[in-house]
């Protein structure tokens, strides 16, 4: 590979034992991608097709599932091509774009989960004010901010890492991420790393605090109300809470293992680096499709044999 090629393309050196298990990896990844597309699309169709589900709570569910599709489409097509390729390369601009889109997906996930916690908090703790606080205009504004704010935050991080240039052209990853690009950059990366840490904390901590606050308040309200009320609150809050805890654990584990040196085997690190585009995109539609009765009833009716 000549110098010009090296200066134009990056090598994704994280693929291990690819030649021996190439078609097995491809088959499993392809089936996983199809499952993600189908499961999320079915729930989205049900929400869109039934007017009874045109409510703020389901609008946030639909946005969360659309974000899962967005994140999956960002990662899986390129990964599938690489699994069948002799060399795993990507242009510098495409790598930065993929990194940007992945970070936007991850930040949007937390923002949308926080918006859903707000909806549940107002619905359970301040029910008489729900229709005045959670109006259609409010939902639209929240959804716009949920995508625009992460785009702005992550856009700055990508610009800072781009200004560093690149001195290394092999990333020991199977997908691009801004942290690896910053480490491969030339010159002093202090500003880029500091802003990256700031953006990461800003994308997680405020939402984490708000969601914990919301569910603490919801729990206190439920303890003072009847068993029927607690059951109804649990049915609507449990899927969201489980999804939030699941996603938070995955992200925190990825952040820790990516930034703190440890004896974790390389193959385990690579698998962990994909969990946030494997588990949530599959787990979320299954959780909402089976645990939320209003959605599950329509899904059953959709597939019921005549």
mmCIF file of N, CA and C in Angstrom, residues 26-40 68-78 80 277 281-282:
data_model
loop_
_atom_site.group_PDB
_atom_site.id
_atom_site.type_symbol
_atom_site.label_atom_id
_atom_site.label_comp_id
_atom_site.label_asym_id
_atom_site.label_seq_id
_atom_site.Cartn_x
_atom_site.Cartn_y
_atom_site.Cartn_z
ATOM 1 N N UNK A 26 -20.346 -12.898 8.964
ATOM 2 C CA UNK A 26 -21.220 -12.160 8.053
ATOM 3 C C UNK A 26 -22.672 -12.613 8.208
ATOM 4 N N UNK A 27 -22.899 -13.907 8.258
ATOM 5 C CA UNK A 27 -24.265 -14.438 8.365
ATOM 6 C C UNK A 27 -24.943 -13.976 9.653
ATOM 7 N N UNK A 28 -24.216 -14.071 10.773
ATOM 8 C CA UNK A 28 -24.789 -13.665 12.052
ATOM 9 C C UNK A 28 -25.076 -12.168 12.080
ATOM 10 N N UNK A 29 -24.152 -11.376 11.535
ATOM 11 C CA UNK A 29 -24.332 -9.925 11.520
ATOM 12 C C UNK A 29 -25.484 -9.530 10.603
ATOM 13 N N UNK A 30 -25.587 -10.195 9.456
ATOM 14 C CA UNK A 30 -26.669 -9.892 8.516
ATOM 15 C C UNK A 30 -28.036 -10.238 9.125
ATOM 16 N N UNK A 31 -28.134 -11.394 9.756
ATOM 17 C CA UNK A 31 -29.398 -11.778 10.395
ATOM 18 C C UNK A 31 -29.762 -10.817 11.524
ATOM 19 N N UNK A 32 -28.751 -10.399 12.269
ATOM 20 C CA UNK A 32 -28.975 -9.438 13.346
ATOM 21 C C UNK A 32 -29.488 -8.115 12.788
ATOM 22 N N UNK A 33 -28.896 -7.660 11.700
ATOM 23 C CA UNK A 33 -29.312 -6.400 11.078
ATOM 24 C C UNK A 33 -30.754 -6.495 10.579
ATOM 25 N N UNK A 34 -31.100 -7.599 9.951
ATOM 26 C CA UNK A 34 -32.470 -7.794 9.467
ATOM 27 C C UNK A 34 -33.451 -7.821 10.635
ATOM 28 N N UNK A 35 -33.081 -8.493 11.726
ATOM 29 C CA UNK A 35 -33.945 -8.547 12.907
ATOM 30 C C UNK A 35 -34.176 -7.155 13.488
ATOM 31 N N UNK A 36 -33.108 -6.364 13.547
ATOM 32 C CA UNK A 36 -33.226 -4.991 14.059
ATOM 33 C C UNK A 36 -34.168 -4.170 13.182
ATOM 34 N N UNK A 37 -33.976 -4.248 11.858
ATOM 35 C CA UNK A 37 -34.812 -3.481 10.929
ATOM 36 C C UNK A 37 -36.278 -3.897 11.069
ATOM 37 N N UNK A 38 -36.535 -5.200 11.088
ATOM 38 C CA UNK A 38 -37.917 -5.694 11.120
ATOM 39 C C UNK A 38 -38.609 -5.383 12.438
ATOM 40 N N UNK A 39 -37.953 -5.650 13.558
ATOM 41 C CA UNK A 39 -38.591 -5.462 14.861
ATOM 42 C C UNK A 39 -38.916 -3.996 15.125
ATOM 43 N N UNK A 40 -37.975 -3.106 14.816
ATOM 44 C CA UNK A 40 -38.225 -1.679 15.028
ATOM 45 C C UNK A 40 -39.274 -1.152 14.061
ATOM 46 N N UNK A 68 -32.693 4.134 17.004
ATOM 47 C CA UNK A 68 -32.044 2.817 16.946
ATOM 48 C C UNK A 68 -31.782 2.405 15.493
ATOM 49 N N UNK A 69 -32.759 2.653 14.620
ATOM 50 C CA UNK A 69 -32.563 2.356 13.199
ATOM 51 C C UNK A 69 -31.445 3.211 12.616
ATOM 52 N N UNK A 70 -31.410 4.479 13.012
ATOM 53 C CA UNK A 70 -30.368 5.401 12.554
ATOM 54 C C UNK A 70 -28.983 4.899 12.966
ATOM 55 N N UNK A 71 -28.824 4.507 14.226
ATOM 56 C CA UNK A 71 -27.542 4.002 14.703
ATOM 57 C C UNK A 71 -27.137 2.717 14.010
ATOM 58 N N UNK A 72 -28.108 1.835 13.773
ATOM 59 C CA UNK A 72 -27.814 0.553 13.133
ATOM 60 C C UNK A 72 -27.385 0.738 11.680
ATOM 61 N N UNK A 73 -28.074 1.618 10.966
ATOM 62 C CA UNK A 73 -27.736 1.868 9.570
ATOM 63 C C UNK A 73 -26.368 2.523 9.453
ATOM 64 N N UNK A 74 -25.970 3.263 10.476
ATOM 65 C CA UNK A 74 -24.656 3.891 10.490
ATOM 66 C C UNK A 74 -23.531 2.859 10.580
ATOM 67 N N UNK A 75 -23.792 1.742 11.271
ATOM 68 C CA UNK A 75 -22.735 0.772 11.574
ATOM 69 C C UNK A 75 -22.793 -0.468 10.690
ATOM 70 N N UNK A 76 -23.954 -1.091 10.560
ATOM 71 C CA UNK A 76 -24.018 -2.445 9.996
ATOM 72 C C UNK A 76 -23.664 -2.554 8.509
ATOM 73 N N UNK A 77 -24.123 -1.676 7.617
ATOM 74 C CA UNK A 77 -23.751 -1.846 6.196
ATOM 75 C C UNK A 77 -22.237 -1.865 5.978
ATOM 76 N N UNK A 78 -21.518 -0.919 6.577
ATOM 77 C CA UNK A 78 -20.060 -0.900 6.438
ATOM 78 C C UNK A 78 -19.439 -2.139 7.063
ATOM 79 N N UNK A 80 -20.766 -5.115 7.386
ATOM 80 C CA UNK A 80 -21.035 -6.268 6.530
ATOM 81 C C UNK A 80 -20.093 -6.296 5.324
ATOM 82 N N UNK A 277 -24.928 -0.919 19.707
ATOM 83 C CA UNK A 277 -25.702 -0.990 18.468
ATOM 84 C C UNK A 277 -26.200 -2.418 18.227
ATOM 85 N N UNK A 281 -31.000 -1.752 20.026
ATOM 86 C CA UNK A 281 -31.882 -1.819 18.859
ATOM 87 C C UNK A 281 -32.742 -3.082 18.808
ATOM 88 N N UNK A 282 -32.322 -4.155 19.472
ATOM 89 C CA UNK A 282 -33.142 -5.368 19.527
ATOM 90 C C UNK A 282 -34.028 -5.367 20.767
#
